[in-house]
Amino acid sequence: MKITIYEASNRLGGWIDSEEVKVKGLTGEKGSVWFQRGARMVNPQHSKGPLYRYDDLAFYLLVTQLGLSEQLQNAPETEVMGKYIYYPDHLVQLPDKSMTLLEVWQTLRKEPLFEGLFPSLWSFGKTRLRQLFTSTLKPPTQDAHSKNELSVGEHFTKMFGRPDLVENVLSAVMHGIYGGDVWKLSVQRTPFWDVLKDGRYPRLPPAYTWLDTPDAELLNWVRRDACRELAEDHLTTSAHWFPSGLNELTDALVEFLKKRGNVTIRLGHRVTSMTYAAKADRVAIRTSKQPTPITYEKVISTLYAKTLADICSPGTLPSLEKSTATTIRVVNLWYPEPGLNHPHKGFGYLIPQSVPFEENRHFILGVMFDSDREWVPNPHRPGQYINRGKDTIRGTKLTVMMGGHYWDHLPPHEIPDEQTAIRYAKKAVARHLGFSRATNDTAVVSTKLCKDCIPQQLVGHRERMKAAHEELLAAFRGRVAVAGGSYQVPGVLPSIRAALDIARQIRGSFHWQDATRAVETKSITVGDTGLWRFAAPVRSMVRVDKSGFTALRGHDRRLAIIRRKRAESEREREE
């Protein structure tokens, strides 16, 4: 099988992008730091929620096949990274294991951020119990869910009985994940849905559990692969990254593809049109450097959905023409003095939609404390730090994200340019973290405008994708498939999983045997368009014997924790 990859830019990797910058420390020592412009880490999903998800297994499979297991960095679940929300004019730490019960109580009682918390939780509990006792044991159809679809804000306001926590907390979370509006994003396309949706599955004996059929099939397939050991080693991992960024993953993938004799990579080729050649039953592609069409048996598009609709004939994919995405400006800051964000140590902070305009004039979405994740105290050598990144010199490294849905209706010329955005970011960080003007002047900066970088899956997304499935079939007769954040849930892990599913679909390698009932192969595939699961009338679930999946489901967590601690201690002693 011959494969041609078309890329509009001069590099592969998409929004995953890192930059090495030369800097000087407080005493003039020279070094270098790495700025991340896109995703910088992934969070394994295997231990979250009552219904386990296995997109992370596709990640471990890719890491293993590319030989990157030794370079993979991780943060264990036991590591507490403080998370903050800026409201209304100061940082508030969200309760975690580092806080005493008294500190948690005082925070919840005194901070305006948590106003309405207790009545909201009481209402949530009553609503949830009512749902569980009134819902049938038969899982609802996807069409039934679509008819009752709500935004994140509407759904939780209904659950809480009031909007306080939605505006103050959940809107900040949506800023951090999607850069989107809590009142427009579909709750069914967020991590909350598997836990909160109406309807439940029949109770099973302790030896069994329910799994999505595609996840069960993937797990059954992957457990025979070498990546199983890597997955077992990271049962207690809460985050993964690579020393210089996730670009190490994409760079390794590019090098792997270049060595394949059947793969051709064409950089600087922006696809300008895609049509169906009926006589040949193939798809014709034109690019900015290739005006003469070339036909292919199968085309897989990972373009932003609206861009895909634009390169097809008008009216071919009307459902995708309605797609939207947020534009985010990333500003990277590095200060030679370490720990400037302390005492606010941790992951970083987000800013909710409820913060007054006077406190967020420049539409900051959030700030990440990159240096706190990469440089951690050495428990065996007080005063020294373990470097989990690739920076050669320690300082305070921050990433500021601005724009998102706040810029949705701005014309391009009103979006802040580089210098203006840098000035805004430095001013906001100085106000939020208390930096002096002299400190701010020492910052080394870099910035990138990420246009339409995070697709927004708004209310009605599943119905649009169901229609898009039919439109793709009608226009291209099954010769075009799609994958990526415009369709599946946005993020690195879902994108890798979507790519794996498409590849397996083309190879015809989906197989599942269920001893309890017959399961059609169609129920686990993604179909010829990559969107079949949106068109399926019912979410396909299977009963799985836990004993067959013990290691990857976390029943050996104690062993994994012991193994992890031993490995970390040995590494720390070596350093």
Coordinates of C-alpha atoms in Angstrom, one line a residue:
M1 CA 0.0 0.0 0.0
K2 CA 1.4 3.4 -1.0
I3 CA 0.7 6.4 1.2
T4 CA 1.1 10.1 0.4
I5 CA 1.0 12.7 3.2
Y6 CA 0.2 16.3 2.2
E7 CA 1.1 19.1 4.7
A8 CA 0.4 22.8 4.0
S9 CA 3.3 24.0 6.2
N10 CA 7.0 23.3 6.0
R11 CA 6.9 20.9 9.0
L12 CA 4.9 17.9 10.3
G13 CA 3.4 17.9 13.8
G14 CA 0.4 20.2 13.6
W15 CA -0.3 22.2 16.7
I16 CA 2.4 20.3 18.7
D17 CA 5.3 22.7 18.4
S18 CA 8.3 23.4 20.6
E19 CA 11.0 26.0 20.4
E20 CA 14.5 26.1 22.0
V21 CA 15.5 29.5 23.3
K22 CA 18.9 30.7 24.5
V23 CA 18.8 32.5 27.9
K24 CA 21.0 33.8 30.7
G25 CA 20.6 33.1 34.4
L26 CA 20.7 35.5 37.3
T27 CA 24.5 35.4 37.5
G28 CA 25.0 35.5 33.7
E29 CA 25.3 31.8 33.1
K30 CA 24.2 30.7 29.7
G31 CA 21.6 28.0 29.0
S32 CA 18.6 27.1 27.0
V33 CA 14.9 26.5 27.7
W34 CA 12.1 24.9 25.7
F35 CA 8.8 26.7 25.1
Q36 CA 5.7 24.7 24.2
R37 CA 3.2 26.3 21.8
G38 CA 0.6 23.5 21.9
A39 CA -0.1 20.4 23.9
R40 CA 2.7 19.6 26.4
M41 CA 1.4 16.6 28.2
V42 CA -1.3 13.9 28.1
N43 CA -3.4 12.5 31.0
P44 CA -4.0 8.7 30.9
Q45 CA -7.6 7.8 31.1
H46 CA -7.6 4.2 32.1
S47 CA -8.4 4.7 35.7
K48 CA -11.1 7.4 35.4
G49 CA -14.8 7.0 35.6
P50 CA -17.2 4.1 36.1
L51 CA -16.9 3.2 32.4
Y52 CA -13.2 2.8 31.6
R53 CA -11.7 4.4 28.5
Y54 CA -8.7 3.2 26.7
D55 CA -7.5 5.9 24.4
D56 CA -4.3 5.9 26.4
L57 CA -3.5 2.4 25.2
A58 CA -3.2 3.7 21.7
F59 CA -0.7 6.2 23.0
Y60 CA 1.4 3.5 24.8
L61 CA 1.3 1.4 21.6
L62 CA 2.7 4.3 19.6
V63 CA 5.4 5.1 22.2
T64 CA 6.5 1.5 22.2
Q65 CA 6.6 1.1 18.5
L66 CA 8.7 4.3 18.1
G67 CA 11.1 3.2 20.9
L68 CA 10.4 6.2 23.1
S69 CA 9.6 4.3 26.4
E70 CA 12.8 5.4 28.1
Q71 CA 12.3 9.1 27.2
L72 CA 8.7 9.2 28.5
Q73 CA 8.4 11.3 31.6
N74 CA 5.6 11.0 34.1
A75 CA 3.9 12.5 37.2
P76 CA 2.5 9.8 39.6
E77 CA -0.9 10.1 41.1
T78 CA 0.6 10.7 44.5
E79 CA 2.3 13.9 43.3
V80 CA 0.1 16.9 44.2
M81 CA 0.2 19.7 41.7
G82 CA -1.7 22.7 43.1
K83 CA -4.5 24.0 40.8
Y84 CA -5.9 27.5 41.1
I85 CA -8.7 29.6 39.8
Y86 CA -8.4 33.4 39.6
Y87 CA -11.6 34.9 41.1
P88 CA -12.7 37.6 41.5
D89 CA -9.3 39.4 41.9
H90 CA -6.9 36.8 43.4
L91 CA -5.8 33.2 43.1
V92 CA -7.8 30.5 45.0
Q93 CA -6.3 27.1 45.4
L94 CA -8.7 24.2 44.7
P95 CA -8.9 21.7 47.6
D96 CA -6.4 18.9 47.3
K97 CA -4.4 16.4 49.4
S98 CA -1.8 19.0 50.4
M99 CA -4.4 20.9 52.4
T100 CA -5.6 20.1 55.9
L101 CA -9.3 19.5 56.5
L102 CA -9.4 22.9 58.4
E103 CA -7.8 24.6 55.4
V104 CA -10.3 23.0 53.0
W105 CA -13.2 24.0 55.2
Q106 CA -12.0 27.6 55.5
T107 CA -11.5 27.8 51.7
L108 CA -14.9 26.5 50.9
R109 CA -16.6 28.7 53.5
K110 CA -14.8 32.0 53.0
E111 CA -13.9 32.2 49.3
P112 CA -16.5 33.9 47.0
L113 CA -15.4 31.3 44.3
F114 CA -17.4 28.6 46.2
E115 CA -20.5 30.7 46.8
G116 CA -23.5 28.4 46.6
L117 CA -21.4 25.2 46.8
F118 CA -23.4 23.4 49.5
P119 CA -26.9 24.0 48.2
S120 CA -25.6 23.2 44.7
L121 CA -24.2 19.8 45.9
W122 CA -27.4 19.1 47.8
S123 CA -29.5 19.7 44.6
F124 CA -27.0 17.7 42.6
G125 CA -27.3 14.7 44.9
K126 CA -31.1 14.8 44.9
T127 CA -31.2 15.1 41.1
R128 CA -28.7 12.3 40.6
L129 CA -30.5 9.9 42.9
R130 CA -33.8 10.7 41.1
Q131 CA -32.2 9.9 37.7
L132 CA -30.8 6.7 39.0
F133 CA -34.0 5.5 40.5
T134 CA -36.3 6.6 37.6
S135 CA -34.1 5.6 34.6
T136 CA -34.6 2.2 33.1
L137 CA -32.0 -0.5 33.1
K138 CA -32.0 -0.4 29.4
P139 CA -29.4 2.1 28.1
P140 CA -31.0 5.0 26.2
T141 CA -30.5 5.3 22.5
Q142 CA -28.1 7.9 21.1
D143 CA -31.0 9.6 19.4
A144 CA -32.8 10.0 22.7
H145 CA -29.7 11.7 24.2
S146 CA -29.5 14.0 21.2
K147 CA -33.0 15.2 21.6
N148 CA -32.4 16.2 25.2
E149 CA -28.9 17.6 24.6
L150 CA -27.8 20.6 26.6
S151 CA -24.7 22.7 26.9
V152 CA -22.4 22.2 29.9
G153 CA -23.7 25.3 31.5
E154 CA -27.4 24.4 31.0
H155 CA -26.9 20.8 32.2
F156 CA -25.1 21.6 35.4
T157 CA -27.3 24.6 36.2
K158 CA -30.2 22.1 36.0
M159 CA -28.3 19.6 38.2
F160 CA -27.2 22.3 40.8
G161 CA -30.4 24.3 40.8
R162 CA -28.3 27.5 40.4
P163 CA -25.5 28.8 38.1
D164 CA -22.9 29.8 40.7
L165 CA -20.5 26.9 40.3
V166 CA -21.0 26.8 36.5
E167 CA -19.9 30.4 36.1
N168 CA -17.2 30.4 38.7
V169 CA -15.6 26.9 38.3
L170 CA -16.9 24.9 35.3
S171 CA -16.4 27.9 32.9
A172 CA -12.7 28.0 34.0
V173 CA -12.4 24.2 33.4
M174 CA -13.8 24.7 29.8
H175 CA -11.3 27.5 29.2
G176 CA -8.5 25.2 30.2
I177 CA -9.6 22.2 28.0
Y178 CA -11.3 23.8 25.0
G179 CA -10.9 27.6 25.3
G180 CA -14.6 27.5 24.9
D181 CA -17.9 29.0 26.2
V182 CA -19.5 26.8 29.0
W183 CA -22.9 27.9 27.7
K184 CA -22.3 26.6 24.2
L185 CA -20.2 23.5 24.5
S186 CA -22.2 20.2 24.4
V187 CA -22.0 18.4 27.7
Q188 CA -22.1 15.1 25.8
R189 CA -18.7 15.9 24.2
T190 CA -16.9 16.5 27.6
P191 CA -15.3 14.1 30.1
F192 CA -18.4 14.6 32.4
W193 CA -20.8 12.7 30.2
D194 CA -19.9 9.0 30.9
V195 CA -20.5 9.7 34.6
L196 CA -23.6 11.9 34.4
K197 CA -25.7 10.7 31.6
D198 CA -29.2 9.4 32.2
G199 CA -29.8 5.7 31.9
R200 CA -27.7 2.9 33.4
Y201 CA -26.6 -0.6 32.6
P202 CA -27.8 -3.7 34.5
R203 CA -25.8 -4.5 37.6
L204 CA -23.2 -7.2 37.1
P205 CA -21.5 -9.7 39.4
P206 CA -18.2 -8.4 40.9
A207 CA -16.2 -10.5 38.4
Y208 CA -17.6 -8.6 35.5
T209 CA -17.8 -5.0 34.2
W210 CA -19.4 -3.1 31.3
L211 CA -17.1 -1.7 28.6
D212 CA -17.7 0.1 25.3
T213 CA -17.4 -2.6 22.7
P214 CA -14.7 -0.7 20.8
D215 CA -12.7 -0.2 24.0
A216 CA -13.0 -3.9 24.9
E217 CA -11.9 -4.9 21.4
L218 CA -8.9 -2.6 21.5
L219 CA -8.0 -3.8 25.0
N220 CA -8.2 -7.4 23.9
W221 CA -6.0 -6.6 20.9
V222 CA -3.4 -4.5 22.7
R223 CA -2.9 -6.8 25.7
R224 CA -1.0 -9.1 23.4
D225 CA 1.4 -6.4 22.4
A226 CA 4.7 -5.3 23.9
C227 CA 3.1 -2.0 25.1
R228 CA 1.2 -3.9 27.8
E229 CA 4.2 -3.8 30.0
L230 CA 4.5 0.0 29.5
A231 CA 0.8 0.4 30.3
E232 CA 1.2 -1.7 33.5
D233 CA 4.2 0.4 34.6
H234 CA 2.0 3.5 34.4
L235 CA -1.2 2.4 36.2
T236 CA -0.5 5.1 38.8
T237 CA 0.5 7.9 36.4
S238 CA -1.5 11.1 36.2
A239 CA 0.4 12.8 33.4
H240 CA 3.0 12.1 30.6
W241 CA 5.3 14.3 28.7
F242 CA 8.7 14.2 27.0
P243 CA 11.8 16.3 28.1
S244 CA 11.6 18.8 25.2
G245 CA 7.9 18.5 24.6
L246 CA 5.5 16.2 22.7
N247 CA 7.3 17.2 19.5
E248 CA 9.7 14.3 20.4
L249 CA 6.8 12.0 19.7
T250 CA 5.8 13.6 16.4
D251 CA 9.5 14.0 15.3
A252 CA 10.1 10.3 16.0
L253 CA 6.9 9.4 14.0
V254 CA 8.1 11.5 11.1
E255 CA 11.5 9.8 11.1
F256 CA 9.8 6.4 11.2
L257 CA 7.6 7.3 8.2
K258 CA 10.6 8.6 6.2
K259 CA 12.2 5.2 6.5
R260 CA 9.2 3.5 5.0
G261 CA 9.6 2.9 1.3
N262 CA 5.9 3.2 0.7
V263 CA 5.4 6.6 2.3
T264 CA 5.8 9.9 0.4
I265 CA 5.8 13.2 2.4
R266 CA 5.0 16.4 0.5
L267 CA 5.6 19.6 2.6
G268 CA 4.2 23.0 1.5
H269 CA 1.4 21.3 -0.4
R270 CA -1.9 22.9 0.8
V271 CA -4.8 20.9 -0.5
T272 CA -6.9 23.3 -2.6
S273 CA -9.7 20.9 -3.8
M274 CA -11.0 17.4 -3.4
T275 CA -13.6 15.9 -5.8
Y276 CA -15.0 12.5 -6.5
A277 CA -14.0 11.0 -9.9
A278 CA -17.0 8.8 -10.6
K279 CA -15.7 6.9 -13.6
A280 CA -12.5 5.8 -11.8
D281 CA -14.3 5.5 -8.4
R282 CA -11.4 7.5 -6.8
V283 CA -10.9 10.8 -5.1
A284 CA -9.0 13.6 -7.0
I285 CA -6.7 15.9 -5.0
R286 CA -5.2 19.2 -6.1
T287 CA -2.7 21.2 -4.1
S288 CA -1.1 24.6 -4.1
K289 CA 2.0 23.1 -5.8
Q290 CA 0.1 20.4 -7.8
P291 CA -2.6 21.9 -10.0
T292 CA -3.1 18.7 -12.0
P293 CA -5.3 16.4 -10.0
I294 CA -4.0 13.1 -8.7
T295 CA -6.5 10.4 -7.8
Y296 CA -6.4 8.0 -4.8
E297 CA -8.4 5.0 -3.7
K298 CA -8.8 6.3 -0.2
V299 CA -8.3 9.8 1.4
I300 CA -8.1 10.4 5.2
S301 CA -8.5 14.0 6.2
T302 CA -7.4 15.3 9.6
L303 CA -8.1 18.9 8.6
Y304 CA -10.3 21.2 10.6
A305 CA -13.9 20.3 9.5
K306 CA -14.7 23.7 8.0
T307 CA -11.5 23.7 6.0
L308 CA -12.4 20.3 4.6
A309 CA -15.9 21.6 3.6
D310 CA -14.3 24.6 1.9
I311 CA -12.0 22.6 -0.4
C312 CA -15.0 20.5 -1.6
S313 CA -17.6 21.7 -4.0
P314 CA -20.0 24.2 -2.4
G315 CA -22.9 22.4 -0.7
T316 CA -21.1 19.0 -0.6
L317 CA -20.6 18.8 3.1
P318 CA -23.1 21.3 4.6
S319 CA -22.9 19.8 8.1
L320 CA -19.2 20.4 8.3
E321 CA -19.6 24.0 7.0
K322 CA -21.2 24.8 10.3
S323 CA -18.1 23.8 12.3
T324 CA -16.4 26.3 14.6
A325 CA -13.0 26.5 16.3
T326 CA -11.3 28.8 18.8
T327 CA -8.2 30.8 18.1
I328 CA -5.7 31.0 20.9
R329 CA -2.6 33.2 21.4
V330 CA 0.1 31.4 23.4
V331 CA 2.7 33.6 25.1
N332 CA 5.7 31.9 26.7
L333 CA 7.5 33.7 29.5
W334 CA 10.8 32.8 31.2
Y335 CA 12.3 34.7 34.1
P336 CA 15.8 34.0 35.4
E337 CA 14.7 34.0 39.0
P338 CA 13.2 30.6 40.1
G339 CA 10.0 30.3 42.0
L340 CA 8.5 33.7 41.2
N341 CA 5.0 32.2 41.2
H342 CA 5.5 30.8 44.7
P343 CA 3.7 30.4 47.2
H344 CA 1.3 29.5 44.4
K345 CA 3.1 26.3 43.5
G346 CA 1.6 23.7 41.1
F347 CA 0.0 23.3 37.7
G348 CA -1.2 26.8 37.1
Y349 CA -4.5 28.8 37.2
L350 CA -7.5 29.3 35.0
I351 CA -9.8 32.3 34.8
P352 CA -13.6 31.8 34.6
Q353 CA -16.1 33.7 32.5
S354 CA -17.6 35.3 35.7
V355 CA -14.5 37.4 36.4
P356 CA -15.3 41.1 35.9
F357 CA -14.0 42.7 32.7
E358 CA -12.0 45.1 34.8
E359 CA -10.0 42.1 36.1
N360 CA -9.6 40.4 32.7
R361 CA -9.5 43.1 30.1
H362 CA -7.2 41.1 27.8
F363 CA -9.2 37.9 27.8
I364 CA -6.7 35.6 29.5
L365 CA -7.9 32.0 29.7
G366 CA -5.2 30.7 32.0
V367 CA -1.6 30.5 32.9
M368 CA 0.5 27.3 33.3
F369 CA 3.5 27.0 35.7
D370 CA 5.7 25.0 33.4
S371 CA 8.8 25.2 35.6
D372 CA 7.0 23.7 38.6
R373 CA 6.2 20.6 36.5
E374 CA 9.7 20.2 35.1
W375 CA 11.7 21.0 38.2
V376 CA 10.7 19.1 41.3
P377 CA 12.4 19.1 44.7
N378 CA 14.8 16.1 45.3
P379 CA 13.5 14.3 48.4
H380 CA 16.9 12.9 49.1
R381 CA 18.9 16.1 48.7
P382 CA 17.2 19.1 50.3
G383 CA 17.6 22.3 48.3
Q384 CA 18.3 20.5 45.1
Y385 CA 15.9 19.8 42.2
I386 CA 15.3 17.0 39.7
N387 CA 15.0 18.2 36.1
R388 CA 12.2 16.4 34.3
G389 CA 12.5 18.5 31.2
K390 CA 15.2 19.5 28.9
D391 CA 16.0 23.0 30.1
T392 CA 19.6 23.5 31.1
I393 CA 19.0 26.3 33.5
R394 CA 16.3 26.8 36.2
G395 CA 14.1 29.8 36.3
T396 CA 10.4 30.6 36.3
K397 CA 8.7 29.4 33.1
L398 CA 5.0 30.3 32.4
T399 CA 2.7 29.8 29.5
V400 CA -0.2 32.4 29.1
M401 CA -3.2 31.5 27.0
M402 CA -5.5 34.2 25.7
G403 CA -8.4 34.6 23.4
G404 CA -10.5 31.5 22.8
H405 CA -14.2 32.1 22.5
Y406 CA -13.8 35.7 23.5
W407 CA -12.3 36.3 20.1
D408 CA -15.0 34.4 18.1
H409 CA -16.5 37.5 16.5
L410 CA -13.4 39.7 16.2
P411 CA -12.3 40.5 12.7
P412 CA -8.6 39.4 12.1
H413 CA -7.3 42.9 12.3
E414 CA -8.6 43.4 15.8
I415 CA -6.9 40.3 17.2
P416 CA -3.8 41.5 19.2
D417 CA -0.5 41.3 17.2
E418 CA 2.6 39.7 18.7
Q419 CA 4.0 42.7 20.6
T420 CA 0.6 43.7 21.9
A421 CA -0.2 40.2 23.1
I422 CA 3.2 40.0 24.9
R423 CA 2.5 43.3 26.6
Y424 CA -0.9 42.1 27.7
A425 CA 0.4 38.8 28.9
K426 CA 3.2 40.3 31.0
K427 CA 0.8 42.9 32.5
A428 CA -1.7 40.2 33.4
V429 CA 0.8 37.9 35.0
A430 CA 2.4 40.8 37.0
R431 CA -1.0 41.7 38.4
H432 CA -2.1 38.1 39.2
L433 CA 1.2 37.0 40.7
G434 CA 2.5 40.2 42.1
F435 CA 5.5 40.7 39.9
S436 CA 7.3 44.0 40.0
R437 CA 8.0 46.0 36.9
A438 CA 11.7 45.3 37.3
T439 CA 11.0 41.6 37.4
N440 CA 8.7 41.8 34.4
D441 CA 11.4 43.5 32.4
T442 CA 13.7 40.4 32.8
A443 CA 11.3 38.1 30.9
V444 CA 12.4 36.2 27.8
V445 CA 9.3 35.9 25.6
S446 CA 8.0 34.0 22.6
T447 CA 4.5 33.9 21.2
K448 CA 2.4 32.1 18.5
L449 CA -1.1 32.7 17.2
C450 CA -2.9 29.3 16.9
K451 CA -5.7 30.1 14.5
D452 CA -8.7 27.7 14.7
C453 CA -6.7 25.4 16.8
I454 CA -9.4 23.9 19.1
P455 CA -12.6 22.7 17.3
Q456 CA -15.7 23.5 19.4
Q457 CA -18.1 20.7 19.7
L458 CA -21.3 22.6 20.4
V459 CA -24.8 21.5 21.2
G460 CA -26.0 19.3 18.3
H461 CA -22.5 18.0 17.5
R462 CA -23.6 14.3 17.3
E463 CA -26.5 15.1 15.0
R464 CA -24.1 17.1 12.7
M465 CA -21.6 14.3 12.6
K466 CA -24.4 11.8 11.9
A467 CA -25.4 14.0 8.9
A468 CA -21.8 14.4 7.9
H469 CA -21.4 10.6 7.8
E470 CA -24.2 10.4 5.3
E471 CA -22.9 13.4 3.3
L472 CA -19.4 11.9 3.0
L473 CA -20.9 8.6 1.8
A474 CA -23.1 10.3 -0.8
A475 CA -20.4 12.6 -2.1
F476 CA -17.4 10.2 -2.1
R477 CA -18.9 6.7 -1.9
G478 CA -16.9 5.7 1.1
R479 CA -13.6 6.8 -0.4
V480 CA -13.0 9.7 2.2
A481 CA -12.7 9.3 6.0
V482 CA -12.1 11.9 8.6
A483 CA -10.3 11.9 12.0
G484 CA -9.3 14.5 14.6
G485 CA -10.6 17.1 17.0
S486 CA -13.4 18.3 14.7
Y487 CA -15.1 15.0 15.0
Q488 CA -13.8 13.0 18.0
V489 CA -13.2 14.6 21.3
P490 CA -10.3 17.2 20.9
G491 CA -7.0 16.2 22.4
V492 CA -3.8 14.2 21.8
L493 CA -5.1 10.9 23.1
P494 CA -8.4 10.9 21.2
S495 CA -6.6 11.9 18.0
I496 CA -4.1 9.0 18.3
R497 CA -7.0 6.7 19.0
A498 CA -8.9 8.0 16.0
A499 CA -5.9 7.5 13.8
L500 CA -5.4 4.0 15.0
D501 CA -9.1 3.2 14.4
I502 CA -9.0 4.5 10.9
A503 CA -5.8 2.5 10.1
R504 CA -7.4 -0.7 11.5
Q505 CA -10.6 0.0 9.6
I506 CA -8.6 0.2 6.3
R507 CA -6.7 -3.0 7.1
G508 CA -9.8 -4.8 8.2
S509 CA -8.3 -5.8 11.6
F510 CA -11.4 -5.2 13.8
H511 CA -12.3 -8.5 15.5
W512 CA -14.4 -9.2 18.6
Q513 CA -15.9 -12.4 20.0
D514 CA -18.3 -12.1 22.9
A515 CA -19.3 -15.3 24.6
T516 CA -22.5 -13.8 26.0
R517 CA -24.0 -12.5 22.8
A518 CA -23.3 -11.9 19.1
V519 CA -21.7 -8.5 18.4
E520 CA -21.6 -7.3 14.8
T521 CA -18.2 -6.2 13.6
K522 CA -19.9 -3.0 12.4
S523 CA -20.6 -2.0 16.1
I524 CA -16.9 -1.6 16.8
T525 CA -15.6 -0.1 13.6
V526 CA -15.6 3.5 12.5
G527 CA -17.0 2.7 9.1
D528 CA -15.8 4.0 5.7
T529 CA -16.1 7.7 6.8
G530 CA -14.6 7.4 10.3
L531 CA -18.0 8.6 11.7
W532 CA -20.0 5.4 11.9
R533 CA -20.2 5.4 15.7
F534 CA -22.1 8.7 15.5
A535 CA -24.6 7.1 13.2
A536 CA -25.1 4.0 15.2
P537 CA -28.5 4.0 16.9
V538 CA -27.3 2.6 20.3
R539 CA -24.0 2.8 22.1
S540 CA -22.6 -0.7 21.9
M541 CA -21.6 -2.1 25.3
V542 CA -20.4 -5.6 26.2
R543 CA -20.0 -7.5 29.5
V544 CA -16.3 -8.3 30.1
D545 CA -14.8 -10.8 32.5
K546 CA -12.4 -8.7 34.7
S547 CA -10.0 -11.7 35.1
G548 CA -9.0 -11.4 31.5
F549 CA -8.0 -7.8 31.8
T550 CA -6.7 -7.7 35.4
A551 CA -3.3 -6.0 34.7
L552 CA -4.6 -3.2 32.5
R553 CA -7.6 -2.4 34.7
G554 CA -5.6 -1.5 37.8
H555 CA -6.1 -4.5 40.1
D556 CA -2.3 -4.7 40.4
R557 CA -2.0 -1.0 41.5
R558 CA -0.1 -1.8 44.7
L559 CA 2.5 -3.7 42.7
A560 CA 2.7 -0.9 40.2
I561 CA 3.1 1.7 43.0
I562 CA 6.0 -0.3 44.6
R563 CA 7.6 -0.8 41.2
R564 CA 7.3 2.9 40.4
K565 CA 8.7 4.1 43.7
R566 CA 11.7 1.8 43.4
A567 CA 12.4 3.1 39.8
E568 CA 12.1 6.7 41.0
S569 CA 14.4 6.2 43.9
E570 CA 17.1 4.5 41.8
R571 CA 16.9 7.4 39.2
E572 CA 17.1 10.1 41.9
R573 CA 20.2 8.4 43.5
E574 CA 21.8 8.3 40.0
E575 CA 21.2 12.0 39.5

